[in-house]
Amino acid sequence: MSVSSLAPSSAFSPSAAVPSASRAGGAAGRSGEEQGDAPGKTQGLSEADLRRVDQLQKRDREVRAHEMAHVAAGAGLVTSGASYSFETGPDGRRYAVGGEVGINVSPGRTPEETLSRAEKIRAAALAPADPSGQDRQIAARAASMAAEARVELATRARDEGAAGPARAYRVAETGGHVSATGSALDTYA
Protein backbone atom coordinates (compact mmCIF):
# COMPACT_ATOMS: atom_id res chain seq x y z
CA MET A 1 0.00 0.00 0.00
CA SER A 2 1.84 2.00 -0.75
CA VAL A 3 -0.40 1.90 2.15
CA SER A 4 2.10 4.55 1.80
CA SER A 5 -0.54 6.14 -0.21
CA LEU A 6 -3.20 6.13 2.41
CA ALA A 7 -5.65 8.95 2.44
CA PRO A 8 -5.47 11.57 5.17
CA SER A 9 -8.29 9.72 6.88
CA SER A 10 -5.90 7.01 7.99
CA ALA A 11 -2.69 7.08 9.96
CA PHE A 12 -0.93 5.13 12.65
CA SER A 13 2.33 3.62 13.76
CA PRO A 14 3.03 1.02 16.41
CA SER A 15 5.04 3.53 18.41
CA ALA A 16 2.13 5.94 18.35
CA ALA A 17 -0.23 3.23 19.54
CA VAL A 18 1.54 2.93 22.84
CA PRO A 19 1.18 6.17 24.72
CA SER A 20 4.18 7.36 26.64
CA ALA A 21 4.71 10.19 29.02
CA SER A 22 7.47 11.55 26.81
CA ARG A 23 5.27 11.82 23.72
CA ALA A 24 2.45 14.32 23.47
CA GLY A 25 2.26 14.59 27.21
CA GLY A 26 0.58 11.21 27.70
CA ALA A 27 -2.11 9.11 26.08
CA ALA A 28 -3.65 10.34 22.87
CA GLY A 29 -7.33 11.10 22.89
CA ARG A 30 -7.62 12.41 26.44
CA SER A 31 -8.54 15.95 27.22
CA GLY A 32 -5.75 18.46 27.72
CA GLU A 33 -6.04 18.37 31.48
CA GLU A 34 -5.90 14.55 31.59
CA GLN A 35 -2.84 14.58 29.35
CA GLY A 36 -0.87 16.50 31.93
CA ASP A 37 -1.52 20.05 30.83
CA ALA A 38 -1.61 22.73 33.42
CA PRO A 39 -5.05 22.86 35.02
CA GLY A 40 -7.39 25.16 33.22
CA LYS A 41 -5.95 24.53 29.71
CA THR A 42 -9.43 23.81 28.36
CA GLN A 43 -11.00 26.28 30.73
CA GLY A 44 -11.86 29.49 29.04
CA LEU A 45 -12.62 27.79 25.72
CA SER A 46 -15.96 28.51 24.14
CA GLU A 47 -18.55 25.77 23.68
CA ALA A 48 -17.66 25.69 19.97
CA ASP A 49 -13.97 25.28 20.79
CA LEU A 50 -14.75 22.49 23.26
CA ARG A 51 -16.82 20.71 20.58
CA ARG A 52 -13.93 21.10 18.13
CA VAL A 53 -11.49 19.62 20.68
CA ASP A 54 -13.84 16.67 21.15
CA GLN A 55 -14.03 16.18 17.35
CA LEU A 56 -10.25 16.32 17.04
CA GLN A 57 -9.79 13.83 19.88
CA LYS A 58 -12.23 11.44 18.21
CA ARG A 59 -10.49 11.85 14.84
CA ASP A 60 -7.09 11.26 16.45
CA ARG A 61 -8.30 7.96 17.95
CA GLU A 62 -9.82 6.86 14.62
CA VAL A 63 -6.68 7.71 12.65
CA ARG A 64 -4.40 5.86 15.06
CA ALA A 65 -6.67 2.79 15.19
CA HIS A 66 -6.91 2.75 11.39
CA GLU A 67 -3.15 2.79 10.98
CA MET A 68 -2.60 0.23 13.73
CA ALA A 69 -4.83 -2.15 11.78
CA HIS A 70 -2.65 -1.69 8.68
CA VAL A 71 0.55 -2.22 10.66
CA ALA A 72 -0.74 -5.32 12.46
CA ALA A 73 -2.04 -6.99 9.29
CA GLY A 74 0.99 -6.00 7.21
CA ALA A 75 3.64 -7.44 9.53
CA GLY A 76 6.70 -8.28 7.50
CA LEU A 77 5.70 -5.96 4.66
CA VAL A 78 5.61 -2.67 6.54
CA THR A 79 8.52 -0.50 5.37
CA SER A 80 7.87 2.45 7.62
CA GLY A 81 5.69 3.23 10.58
CA ALA A 82 2.86 5.65 10.27
CA SER A 83 3.51 9.16 9.13
CA TYR A 84 0.93 11.58 10.49
CA SER A 85 -0.45 14.93 9.53
CA PHE A 86 -1.55 16.97 12.50
CA GLU A 87 -3.90 19.79 13.29
CA THR A 88 -3.53 22.02 16.31
CA GLY A 89 -6.74 22.32 18.28
CA PRO A 90 -8.09 25.36 20.11
CA ASP A 91 -6.53 23.92 23.27
CA GLY A 92 -3.05 24.19 21.73
CA ARG A 93 -2.60 20.41 21.36
CA ARG A 94 -1.75 18.63 18.13
CA TYR A 95 -4.13 15.93 16.95
CA ALA A 96 -3.49 13.34 14.21
CA VAL A 97 -5.97 13.94 11.42
CA GLY A 98 -4.36 11.85 8.66
CA GLY A 99 -1.45 9.68 7.78
CA GLU A 100 -0.03 6.74 5.93
CA VAL A 101 1.92 3.52 6.44
CA GLY A 102 4.61 2.37 4.02
CA ILE A 103 4.16 -1.20 2.78
CA ASN A 104 6.33 -3.07 0.29
CA VAL A 105 4.07 -4.01 -2.62
CA SER A 106 6.71 -5.58 -4.87
CA PRO A 107 6.09 -9.07 -6.24
CA GLY A 108 7.95 -12.09 -4.91
CA ARG A 109 10.71 -14.01 -6.66
CA THR A 110 8.40 -16.87 -7.56
CA PRO A 111 4.70 -17.01 -8.45
CA GLU A 112 4.03 -18.79 -5.15
CA GLU A 113 5.80 -16.07 -3.18
CA THR A 114 4.03 -13.36 -5.20
CA LEU A 115 0.66 -14.96 -4.47
CA SER A 116 1.41 -15.11 -0.75
CA ARG A 117 2.65 -11.49 -0.67
CA ALA A 118 -0.35 -10.25 -2.66
CA GLU A 119 -2.77 -11.88 -0.24
CA LYS A 120 -0.97 -10.30 2.72
CA ILE A 121 -0.89 -6.87 1.04
CA ARG A 122 -4.61 -7.08 0.33
CA ALA A 123 -5.34 -8.10 3.92
CA ALA A 124 -3.25 -5.20 5.24
CA ALA A 125 -4.98 -2.72 2.94
CA LEU A 126 -8.45 -3.85 3.98
CA ALA A 127 -7.65 -4.42 7.67
CA PRO A 128 -9.27 -1.22 9.05
CA ALA A 129 -12.98 -1.28 9.73
CA ASP A 130 -13.48 1.53 7.20
CA PRO A 131 -10.82 1.31 4.44
CA SER A 132 -10.14 4.53 2.57
CA GLY A 133 -10.31 4.88 -1.21
CA GLN A 134 -6.55 4.56 -1.40
CA ASP A 135 -6.68 1.45 0.78
CA ARG A 136 -9.14 -0.05 -1.70
CA GLN A 137 -6.85 0.87 -4.64
CA ILE A 138 -3.94 -0.93 -3.00
CA ALA A 139 -6.15 -3.95 -2.34
CA ALA A 140 -7.18 -3.96 -6.01
CA ARG A 141 -3.53 -3.82 -7.11
CA ALA A 142 -2.76 -6.73 -4.79
CA ALA A 143 -5.70 -8.71 -6.20
CA SER A 144 -4.38 -8.07 -9.71
CA MET A 145 -0.89 -9.20 -8.68
CA ALA A 146 -2.39 -12.37 -7.19
CA ALA A 147 -4.36 -13.06 -10.37
CA GLU A 148 -1.20 -12.73 -12.48
CA ALA A 149 0.63 -15.13 -10.16
CA ARG A 150 -2.24 -17.64 -10.42
CA VAL A 151 -2.13 -17.45 -14.23
CA GLU A 152 1.61 -18.06 -14.17
CA LEU A 153 1.14 -21.03 -11.83
CA ALA A 154 -1.63 -22.46 -14.03
CA THR A 155 0.49 -22.01 -17.15
CA ARG A 156 3.41 -23.76 -15.49
CA ALA A 157 1.18 -26.63 -14.35
CA ARG A 158 -0.29 -26.96 -17.84
CA ASP A 159 3.16 -26.97 -19.45
CA GLU A 160 4.45 -29.55 -16.99
CA GLY A 161 1.34 -31.65 -17.58
CA ALA A 162 1.80 -31.45 -21.35
CA ALA A 163 5.45 -32.42 -21.07
CA GLY A 164 4.48 -35.56 -19.16
CA PRO A 165 2.49 -37.31 -21.94
CA ALA A 166 4.97 -36.22 -24.63
CA ARG A 167 7.85 -37.61 -22.60
CA ALA A 168 5.97 -40.85 -22.01
CA TYR A 169 5.36 -41.19 -25.76
CA ARG A 170 9.06 -40.69 -26.51
CA VAL A 171 10.04 -43.28 -23.88
CA ALA A 172 7.61 -45.78 -25.39
CA GLU A 173 8.85 -45.15 -28.95
CA THR A 174 12.52 -45.49 -28.07
CA GLY A 175 12.16 -48.58 -25.96
CA GLY A 176 12.86 -46.82 -22.66
CA HIS A 177 15.64 -44.47 -23.76
CA VAL A 178 14.93 -40.80 -24.10
CA SER A 179 17.52 -38.84 -25.97
CA ALA A 180 18.18 -35.22 -25.17
CA THR A 181 15.66 -32.88 -26.66
CA GLY A 182 16.54 -31.95 -30.20
CA SER A 183 19.01 -34.81 -30.73
CA ALA A 184 16.55 -37.11 -32.49
CA LEU A 185 14.37 -36.55 -35.49
CA ASP A 186 10.83 -37.88 -35.34
CA THR A 187 9.93 -39.13 -38.81
CA TYR A 188 6.50 -40.48 -37.89
CA ALA A 189 3.58 -38.51 -39.18
PDB file of N, CA and C in Angstrom, residues 38-123:
ATOM      1  N   ALA A  38      -1.335  21.955  32.216  1.00  0.00           N
ATOM      2  CA  ALA A  38      -1.605  22.732  33.419  1.00  0.00           C
ATOM      3  C   ALA A  38      -3.107  22.846  33.587  1.00  0.00           C
ATOM      4  N   PRO A  39      -3.611  22.745  34.805  1.00  0.00           N
ATOM      5  CA  PRO A  39      -5.052  22.859  35.019  1.00  0.00           C
ATOM      6  C   PRO A  39      -5.582  24.128  34.373  1.00  0.00           C
ATOM      7  N   GLY A  40      -6.748  23.995  33.803  1.00  0.00           N
ATOM      8  CA  GLY A  40      -7.388  25.162  33.218  1.00  0.00           C
ATOM      9  C   GLY A  40      -7.055  25.341  31.746  1.00  0.00           C
ATOM     10  N   LYS A  41      -6.323  24.407  31.115  1.00  0.00           N
ATOM     11  CA  LYS A  41      -5.947  24.535  29.706  1.00  0.00           C
ATOM     12  C   LYS A  41      -7.191  24.590  28.828  1.00  0.00           C
ATOM     13  N   THR A  42      -8.200  23.773  29.148  1.00  0.00           N
ATOM     14  CA  THR A  42      -9.432  23.812  28.359  1.00  0.00           C
ATOM     15  C   THR A  42     -10.431  24.797  28.961  1.00  0.00           C
ATOM     16  N   GLN A  43     -10.109  25.267  30.142  1.00  0.00           N
ATOM     17  CA  GLN A  43     -10.998  26.280  30.729  1.00  0.00           C
ATOM     18  C   GLN A  43     -10.838  27.554  29.927  1.00  0.00           C
ATOM     19  N   GLY A  44     -11.902  28.254  29.790  1.00  0.00           N
ATOM     20  CA  GLY A  44     -11.865  29.493  29.036  1.00  0.00           C
ATOM     21  C   GLY A  44     -12.138  29.289  27.561  1.00  0.00           C
ATOM     22  N   LEU A  45     -12.279  28.045  27.118  1.00  0.00           N
ATOM     23  CA  LEU A  45     -12.618  27.790  25.721  1.00  0.00           C
ATOM     24  C   LEU A  45     -14.130  27.902  25.555  1.00  0.00           C
ATOM     25  N   SER A  46     -14.536  28.395  24.426  1.00  0.00           N
ATOM     26  CA  SER A  46     -15.964  28.513  24.144  1.00  0.00           C
ATOM     27  C   SER A  46     -16.550  27.121  23.932  1.00  0.00           C
ATOM     28  N   GLU A  47     -17.875  27.049  23.931  1.00  0.00           N
ATOM     29  CA  GLU A  47     -18.550  25.770  23.676  1.00  0.00           C
ATOM     30  C   GLU A  47     -18.153  25.234  22.298  1.00  0.00           C
ATOM     31  N   ALA A  48     -18.049  26.109  21.312  1.00  0.00           N
ATOM     32  CA  ALA A  48     -17.664  25.693  19.970  1.00  0.00           C
ATOM     33  C   ALA A  48     -16.245  25.125  19.971  1.00  0.00           C
ATOM     34  N   ASP A  49     -15.348  25.775  20.702  1.00  0.00           N
ATOM     35  CA  ASP A  49     -13.974  25.281  20.794  1.00  0.00           C
ATOM     36  C   ASP A  49     -13.923  23.936  21.503  1.00  0.00           C
ATOM     37  N   LEU A  50     -14.716  23.758  22.546  1.00  0.00           N
ATOM     38  CA  LEU A  50     -14.750  22.486  23.261  1.00  0.00           C
ATOM     39  C   LEU A  50     -15.280  21.369  22.355  1.00  0.00           C
ATOM     40  N   ARG A  51     -16.291  21.693  21.537  1.00  0.00           N
ATOM     41  CA  ARG A  51     -16.816  20.709  20.585  1.00  0.00           C
ATOM     42  C   ARG A  51     -15.738  20.347  19.562  1.00  0.00           C
ATOM     43  N   ARG A  52     -14.999  21.351  19.107  1.00  0.00           N
ATOM     44  CA  ARG A  52     -13.926  21.105  18.132  1.00  0.00           C
ATOM     45  C   ARG A  52     -12.839  20.220  18.739  1.00  0.00           C
ATOM     46  N   VAL A  53     -12.481  20.455  19.987  1.00  0.00           N
ATOM     47  CA  VAL A  53     -11.489  19.625  20.675  1.00  0.00           C
ATOM     48  C   VAL A  53     -11.996  18.193  20.757  1.00  0.00           C
ATOM     49  N   ASP A  54     -13.265  18.014  21.087  1.00  0.00           N
ATOM     50  CA  ASP A  54     -13.845  16.668  21.146  1.00  0.00           C
ATOM     51  C   ASP A  54     -13.773  15.991  19.778  1.00  0.00           C
ATOM     52  N   GLN A  55     -14.094  16.732  18.709  1.00  0.00           N
ATOM     53  CA  GLN A  55     -14.026  16.179  17.354  1.00  0.00           C
ATOM     54  C   GLN A  55     -12.595  15.771  16.997  1.00  0.00           C
ATOM     55  N   LEU A  56     -11.648  16.624  17.346  1.00  0.00           N
ATOM     56  CA  LEU A  56     -10.247  16.323  17.044  1.00  0.00           C
ATOM     57  C   LEU A  56      -9.757  15.108  17.832  1.00  0.00           C
ATOM     58  N   GLN A  57     -10.183  14.998  19.075  1.00  0.00           N
ATOM     59  CA  GLN A  57      -9.791  13.833  19.877  1.00  0.00           C
ATOM     60  C   GLN A  57     -10.356  12.549  19.259  1.00  0.00           C
ATOM     61  N   LYS A  58     -11.606  12.614  18.837  1.00  0.00           N
ATOM     62  CA  LYS A  58     -12.231  11.443  18.206  1.00  0.00           C
ATOM     63  C   LYS A  58     -11.498  11.082  16.921  1.00  0.00           C
ATOM     64  N   ARG A  59     -11.200  12.075  16.105  1.00  0.00           N
ATOM     65  CA  ARG A  59     -10.493  11.847  14.842  1.00  0.00           C
ATOM     66  C   ARG A  59      -9.106  11.244  15.101  1.00  0.00           C
ATOM     67  N   ASP A  60      -8.418  11.754  16.088  1.00  0.00           N
ATOM     68  CA  ASP A  60      -7.094  11.256  16.446  1.00  0.00           C
ATOM     69  C   ASP A  60      -7.159   9.766  16.790  1.00  0.00           C
ATOM     70  N   ARG A  61      -8.138   9.378  17.584  1.00  0.00           N
ATOM     71  CA  ARG A  61      -8.297   7.962  17.945  1.00  0.00           C
ATOM     72  C   ARG A  61      -8.595   7.110  16.710  1.00  0.00           C
ATOM     73  N   GLU A  62      -9.472   7.604  15.830  1.00  0.00           N
ATOM     74  CA  GLU A  62      -9.822   6.865  14.618  1.00  0.00           C
ATOM     75  C   GLU A  62      -8.605   6.675  13.712  1.00  0.00           C
ATOM     76  N   VAL A  63      -7.856   7.742  13.516  1.00  0.00           N
ATOM     77  CA  VAL A  63      -6.683   7.706  12.647  1.00  0.00           C
ATOM     78  C   VAL A  63      -5.667   6.700  13.186  1.00  0.00           C
ATOM     79  N   ARG A  64      -5.401   6.762  14.462  1.00  0.00           N
ATOM     80  CA  ARG A  64      -4.404   5.858  15.059  1.00  0.00           C
ATOM     81  C   ARG A  64      -4.871   4.399  15.012  1.00  0.00           C
ATOM     82  N   ALA A  65      -6.144   4.164  15.258  1.00  0.00           N
ATOM     83  CA  ALA A  65      -6.668   2.794  15.190  1.00  0.00           C
ATOM     84  C   ALA A  65      -6.613   2.271  13.758  1.00  0.00           C
ATOM     85  N   HIS A  66      -6.943   3.126  12.798  1.00  0.00           N
ATOM     86  CA  HIS A  66      -6.914   2.752  11.385  1.00  0.00           C
ATOM     87  C   HIS A  66      -5.507   2.304  10.992  1.00  0.00           C
ATOM     88  N   GLU A  67      -4.525   3.111  11.339  1.00  0.00           N
ATOM     89  CA  GLU A  67      -3.152   2.792  10.976  1.00  0.00           C
ATOM     90  C   GLU A  67      -2.626   1.575  11.731  1.00  0.00           C
ATOM     91  N   MET A  68      -3.033   1.401  12.968  1.00  0.00           N
ATOM     92  CA  MET A  68      -2.605   0.230  13.734  1.00  0.00           C
ATOM     93  C   MET A  68      -3.106  -1.042  13.052  1.00  0.00           C
ATOM     94  N   ALA A  69      -4.299  -0.995  12.487  1.00  0.00           N
ATOM     95  CA  ALA A  69      -4.834  -2.154  11.778  1.00  0.00           C
ATOM     96  C   ALA A  69      -3.962  -2.488  10.570  1.00  0.00           C
ATOM     97  N   HIS A  70      -3.537  -1.462   9.821  1.00  0.00           N
ATOM     98  CA  HIS A  70      -2.648  -1.689   8.681  1.00  0.00           C
ATOM     99  C   HIS A  70      -1.327  -2.315   9.143  1.00  0.00           C
ATOM    100  N   VAL A  71      -0.750  -1.750  10.174  1.00  0.00           N
ATOM    101  CA  VAL A  71       0.546  -2.223  10.658  1.00  0.00           C
ATOM    102  C   VAL A  71       0.446  -3.667  11.151  1.00  0.00           C
ATOM    103  N   ALA A  72      -0.591  -3.969  11.904  1.00  0.00           N
ATOM    104  CA  ALA A  72      -0.744  -5.320  12.455  1.00  0.00           C
ATOM    105  C   ALA A  72      -0.942  -6.356  11.343  1.00  0.00           C
ATOM    106  N   ALA A  73      -1.757  -6.040  10.365  1.00  0.00           N
ATOM    107  CA  ALA A  73      -2.038  -6.994   9.286  1.00  0.00           C
ATOM    108  C   ALA A  73      -0.896  -7.075   8.277  1.00  0.00           C
ATOM    109  N   GLY A  74      -0.088  -6.033   8.192  1.00  0.00           N
ATOM    110  CA  GLY A  74       0.991  -6.005   7.209  1.00  0.00           C
ATOM    111  C   GLY A  74       2.342  -6.391   7.766  1.00  0.00           C
ATOM    112  N   ALA A  75       2.365  -7.055   8.910  1.00  0.00           N
ATOM    113  CA  ALA A  75       3.638  -7.438   9.527  1.00  0.00           C
ATOM    114  C   ALA A  75       4.526  -8.143   8.511  1.00  0.00           C
ATOM    115  N   GLY A  76       5.759  -7.715   8.449  1.00  0.00           N
ATOM    116  CA  GLY A  76       6.699  -8.282   7.497  1.00  0.00           C
ATOM    117  C   GLY A  76       6.754  -7.523   6.185  1.00  0.00           C
ATOM    118  N   LEU A  77       5.729  -6.755   5.881  1.00  0.00           N
ATOM    119  CA  LEU A  77       5.704  -5.965   4.655  1.00  0.00           C
ATOM    120  C   LEU A  77       5.790  -4.472   4.928  1.00  0.00           C
ATOM    121  N   VAL A  78       5.599  -4.080   6.177  1.00  0.00           N
ATOM    122  CA  VAL A  78       5.610  -2.667   6.541  1.00  0.00           C
ATOM    123  C   VAL A  78       7.032  -2.135   6.406  1.00  0.00           C
ATOM    124  N   THR A  79       7.194  -1.083   5.600  1.00  0.00           N
ATOM    125  CA  THR A  79       8.515  -0.499   5.373  1.00  0.00           C
ATOM    126  C   THR A  79       8.764   0.711   6.241  1.00  0.00           C
ATOM    127  N   SER A  80       7.716   1.311   6.722  1.00  0.00           N
ATOM    128  CA  SER A  80       7.872   2.454   7.621  1.00  0.00           C
ATOM    129  C   SER A  80       6.628   2.562   8.487  1.00  0.00           C
ATOM    130  N   GLY A  81       6.830   3.021   9.690  1.00  0.00           N
ATOM    131  CA  GLY A  81       5.693   3.233  10.578  1.00  0.00           C
ATOM    132  C   GLY A  81       4.822   4.339  10.025  1.00  0.00           C
ATOM    133  N   ALA A  82       3.800   4.641  10.736  1.00  0.00           N
ATOM    134  CA  ALA A  82       2.864   5.655  10.266  1.00  0.00           C
ATOM    135  C   ALA A  82       3.501   7.029  10.253  1.00  0.00           C
ATOM    136  N   SER A  83       3.126   7.762   9.263  1.00  0.00           N
ATOM    137  CA  SER A  83       3.505   9.156   9.128  1.00  0.00           C
ATOM    138  C   SER A  83       2.206   9.939   9.267  1.00  0.00           C
ATOM    139  N   TYR A  84       2.169  10.873  10.195  1.00  0.00           N
ATOM    140  CA  TYR A  84       0.925  11.582  10.486  1.00  0.00           C
ATOM    141  C   TYR A  84       0.943  13.009   9.983  1.00  0.00           C
ATOM    142  N   SER A  85      -0.248  13.496   9.702  1.00  0.00           N
ATOM    143  CA  SER A  85      -0.446  14.933   9.529  1.00  0.00           C
ATOM    144  C   SER A  85      -1.277  15.364  10.734  1.00  0.00           C
ATOM    145  N   PHE A  86      -0.939  16.514  11.264  1.00  0.00           N
ATOM    146  CA  PHE A  86      -1.547  16.974  12.502  1.00  0.00           C
ATOM    147  C   PHE A  86      -2.277  18.290  12.312  1.00  0.00           C
ATOM    148  N   GLU A  87      -3.199  18.509  13.209  1.00  0.00           N
ATOM    149  CA  GLU A  87      -3.903  19.789  13.292  1.00  0.00           C
ATOM    150  C   GLU A  87      -3.850  20.217  14.749  1.00  0.00           C
ATOM    151  N   THR A  88      -3.573  21.488  14.952  1.00  0.00           N
ATOM    152  CA  THR A  88      -3.532  22.015  16.310  1.00  0.00           C
ATOM    153  C   THR A  88      -4.935  22.477  16.685  1.00  0.00           C
ATOM    154  N   GLY A  89      -5.404  21.980  17.821  1.00  0.00           N
ATOM    155  CA  GLY A  89      -6.736  22.323  18.281  1.00  0.00           C
ATOM    156  C   GLY A  89      -6.754  23.634  19.036  1.00  0.00           C
ATOM    157  N   PRO A  90      -7.940  24.101  19.368  1.00  0.00           N
ATOM    158  CA  PRO A  90      -8.090  25.356  20.107  1.00  0.00           C
ATOM    159  C   PRO A  90      -7.439  25.295  21.490  1.00  0.00           C
ATOM    160  N   ASP A  91      -7.169  24.079  21.973  1.00  0.00           N
ATOM    161  CA  ASP A  91      -6.533  23.921  23.274  1.00  0.00           C
ATOM    162  C   ASP A  91      -5.005  23.930  23.162  1.00  0.00           C
ATOM    163  N   GLY A  92      -4.483  24.130  21.939  1.00  0.00           N
ATOM    164  CA  GLY A  92      -3.048  24.186  21.727  1.00  0.00           C
ATOM    165  C   GLY A  92      -2.395  22.828  21.500  1.00  0.00           C
ATOM    166  N   ARG A  93      -3.135  21.755  21.574  1.00  0.00           N
ATOM    167  CA  ARG A  93      -2.600  20.405  21.364  1.00  0.00           C
ATOM    168  C   ARG A  93      -2.656  20.034  19.885  1.00  0.00           C
ATOM    169  N   ARG A  94      -1.763  19.135  19.504  1.00  0.00           N
ATOM    170  CA  ARG A  94      -1.750  18.626  18.126  1.00  0.00           C
ATOM    171  C   ARG A  94      -2.469  17.293  18.088  1.00  0.00           C
ATOM    172  N   TYR A  95      -3.337  17.145  17.103  1.00  0.00           N
ATOM    173  CA  TYR A  95      -4.128  15.927  16.951  1.00  0.00           C
ATOM    174  C   TYR A  95      -3.860  15.344  15.561  1.00  0.00           C
ATOM    175  N   ALA A  96      -3.671  14.020  15.497  1.00  0.00           N
ATOM    176  CA  ALA A  96      -3.486  13.345  14.213  1.00  0.00           C
ATOM    177  C   ALA A  96      -4.811  13.375  13.458  1.00  0.00           C
ATOM    178  N   VAL A  97      -4.759  13.877  12.233  1.00  0.00           N
ATOM    179  CA  VAL A  97      -5.968  13.938  11.416  1.00  0.00           C
ATOM    180  C   VAL A  97      -5.800  13.165  10.108  1.00  0.00           C
ATOM    181  N   GLY A  98      -4.610  12.617   9.873  1.00  0.00           N
ATOM    182  CA  GLY A  98      -4.361  11.847   8.663  1.00  0.00           C
ATOM    183  C   GLY A  98      -2.999  11.191   8.747  1.00  0.00           C
ATOM    184  N   GLY A  99      -2.750  10.321   7.803  1.00  0.00           N
ATOM    185  CA  GLY A  99      -1.449   9.675   7.784  1.00  0.00           C
ATOM    186  C   GLY A  99      -1.383   8.532   6.805  1.00  0.00           C
ATOM    187  N   GLU A 100      -0.240   7.854   6.823  1.00  0.00           N
ATOM    188  CA  GLU A 100      -0.026   6.737   5.934  1.00  0.00           C
ATOM    189  C   GLU A 100       1.003   5.788   6.530  1.00  0.00           C
ATOM    190  N   VAL A 101       0.966   4.551   6.046  1.00  0.00           N
ATOM    191  CA  VAL A 101       1.915   3.517   6.445  1.00  0.00           C
ATOM    192  C   VAL A 101       2.572   3.006   5.173  1.00  0.00           C
ATOM    193  N   GLY A 102       3.898   2.891   5.183  1.00  0.00           N
ATOM    194  CA  GLY A 102       4.608   2.372   4.023  1.00  0.00           C
ATOM    195  C   GLY A 102       4.591   0.854   4.033  1.00  0.00           C
ATOM    196  N   ILE A 103       4.185   0.257   2.909  1.00  0.00           N
ATOM    197  CA  ILE A 103       4.157  -1.197   2.782  1.00  0.00           C
ATOM    198  C   ILE A 103       4.803  -1.577   1.451  1.00  0.00           C
ATOM    199  N   ASN A 104       5.657  -2.576   1.484  1.00  0.00           N
ATOM    200  CA  ASN A 104       6.332  -3.068   0.288  1.00  0.00           C
ATOM    201  C   ASN A 104       5.321  -3.849  -0.549  1.00  0.00           C
ATOM    202  N   VAL A 105       5.057  -3.362  -1.747  1.00  0.00           N
ATOM    203  CA  VAL A 105       4.072  -4.010  -2.617  1.00  0.00           C
ATOM    204  C   VAL A 105       4.717  -4.684  -3.824  1.00  0.00           C
ATOM    205  N   SER A 106       6.023  -4.932  -3.741  1.00  0.00           N
ATOM    206  CA  SER A 106       6.706  -5.582  -4.866  1.00  0.00           C
ATOM    207  C   SER A 106       6.355  -7.067  -4.912  1.00  0.00           C
ATOM    208  N   PRO A 107       6.381  -7.638  -6.121  1.00  0.00           N
ATOM    209  CA  PRO A 107       6.086  -9.067  -6.240  1.00  0.00           C
ATOM    210  C   PRO A 107       7.224  -9.905  -5.655  1.00  0.00           C
ATOM    211  N   GLY A 108       6.940 -11.167  -5.418  1.00  0.00           N
ATOM    212  CA  GLY A 108       7.954 -12.086  -4.910  1.00  0.00           C
ATOM    213  C   GLY A 108       8.843 -12.594  -6.031  1.00  0.00           C
ATOM    214  N   ARG A 109       9.788 -13.449  -5.671  1.00  0.00           N
ATOM    215  CA  ARG A 109      10.715 -14.008  -6.664  1.00  0.00           C
ATOM    216  C   ARG A 109      10.077 -15.138  -7.461  1.00  0.00           C
ATOM    217  N   THR A 110       9.078 -15.770  -6.885  1.00  0.00           N
ATOM    218  CA  THR A 110       8.397 -16.865  -7.563  1.00  0.00           C
ATOM    219  C   THR A 110       6.902 -16.559  -7.583  1.00  0.00           C
ATOM    220  N   PRO A 111       6.153 -17.226  -8.449  1.00  0.00           N
ATOM    221  CA  PRO A 111       4.703 -17.006  -8.454  1.00  0.00           C
ATOM    222  C   PRO A 111       4.066 -17.361  -7.106  1.00  0.00           C
ATOM    223  N   GLU A 112       4.578 -18.404  -6.459  1.00  0.00           N
ATOM    224  CA  GLU A 112       4.034 -18.793  -5.151  1.00  0.00           C
ATOM    225  C   GLU A 112       4.268 -17.695  -4.119  1.00  0.00           C
ATOM    226  N   GLU A 113       5.475 -17.144  -4.121  1.00  0.00           N
ATOM    227  CA  GLU A 113       5.798 -16.066  -3.182  1.00  0.00           C
ATOM    228  C   GLU A 113       4.978 -14.814  -3.505  1.00  0.00           C
ATOM    229  N   THR A 114       4.828 -14.518  -4.788  1.00  0.00           N
ATOM    230  CA  THR A 114       4.030 -13.360  -5.196  1.00  0.00           C
ATOM    231  C   THR A 114       2.587 -13.514  -4.741  1.00  0.00           C
ATOM    232  N   LEU A 115       2.041 -14.702  -4.894  1.00  0.00           N
ATOM    233  CA  LEU A 115       0.663 -14.959  -4.471  1.00  0.00           C
ATOM    234  C   LEU A 115       0.513 -14.748  -2.969  1.00  0.00           C
ATOM    235  N   SER A 116       1.442 -15.264  -2.205  1.00  0.00           N
ATOM    236  CA  SER A 116       1.409 -15.107  -0.753  1.00  0.00           C
ATOM    237  C   SER A 116       1.520 -13.637  -0.351  1.00  0.00           C
ATOM    238  N   ARG A 117       2.454 -12.919  -0.974  1.00  0.00           N
ATOM    239  CA  ARG A 117       2.647 -11.493  -0.666  1.00  0.00           C
ATOM    240  C   ARG A 117       1.397 -10.693  -1.039  1.00  0.00           C
ATOM    241  N   ALA A 118       0.829 -10.991  -2.199  1.00  0.00           N
ATOM    242  CA  ALA A 118      -0.347 -10.247  -2.657  1.00  0.00           C
ATOM    243  C   ALA A 118      -1.513 -10.426  -1.685  1.00  0.00           C
ATOM    244  N   GLU A 119      -1.688 -11.636  -1.192  1.00  0.00           N
ATOM    245  CA  GLU A 119      -2.775 -11.875  -0.237  1.00  0.00           C
ATOM    246  C   GLU A 119      -2.540 -11.108   1.059  1.00  0.00           C
ATOM    247  N   LYS A 120      -1.293 -11.036   1.501  1.00  0.00           N
ATOM    248  CA  LYS A 120      -0.972 -10.304   2.724  1.00  0.00           C
ATOM    249  C   LYS A 120      -1.133  -8.790   2.519  1.00  0.00           C
ATOM    250  N   ILE A 121      -0.729  -8.291   1.362  1.00  0.00           N
ATOM    251  CA  ILE A 121      -0.887  -6.867   1.043  1.00  0.00           C
ATOM    252  C   ILE A 121      -2.367  -6.505   1.037  1.00  0.00           C
ATOM    253  N   ARG A 122      -3.161  -7.336   0.396  1.00  0.00           N
ATOM    254  CA  ARG A 122      -4.610  -7.082   0.326  1.00  0.00           C
ATOM    255  C   ARG A 122      -5.216  -7.076   1.726  1.00  0.00           C
ATOM    256  N   ALA A 123      -4.817  -8.041   2.545  1.00  0.00           N
ATOM    257  CA  ALA A 123      -5.336  -8.100   3.918  1.00  0.00           C
ATOM    258  C   ALA A 123      -4.936  -6.857   4.703  1.00  0.00           C
TER     259      ALA A 123
END
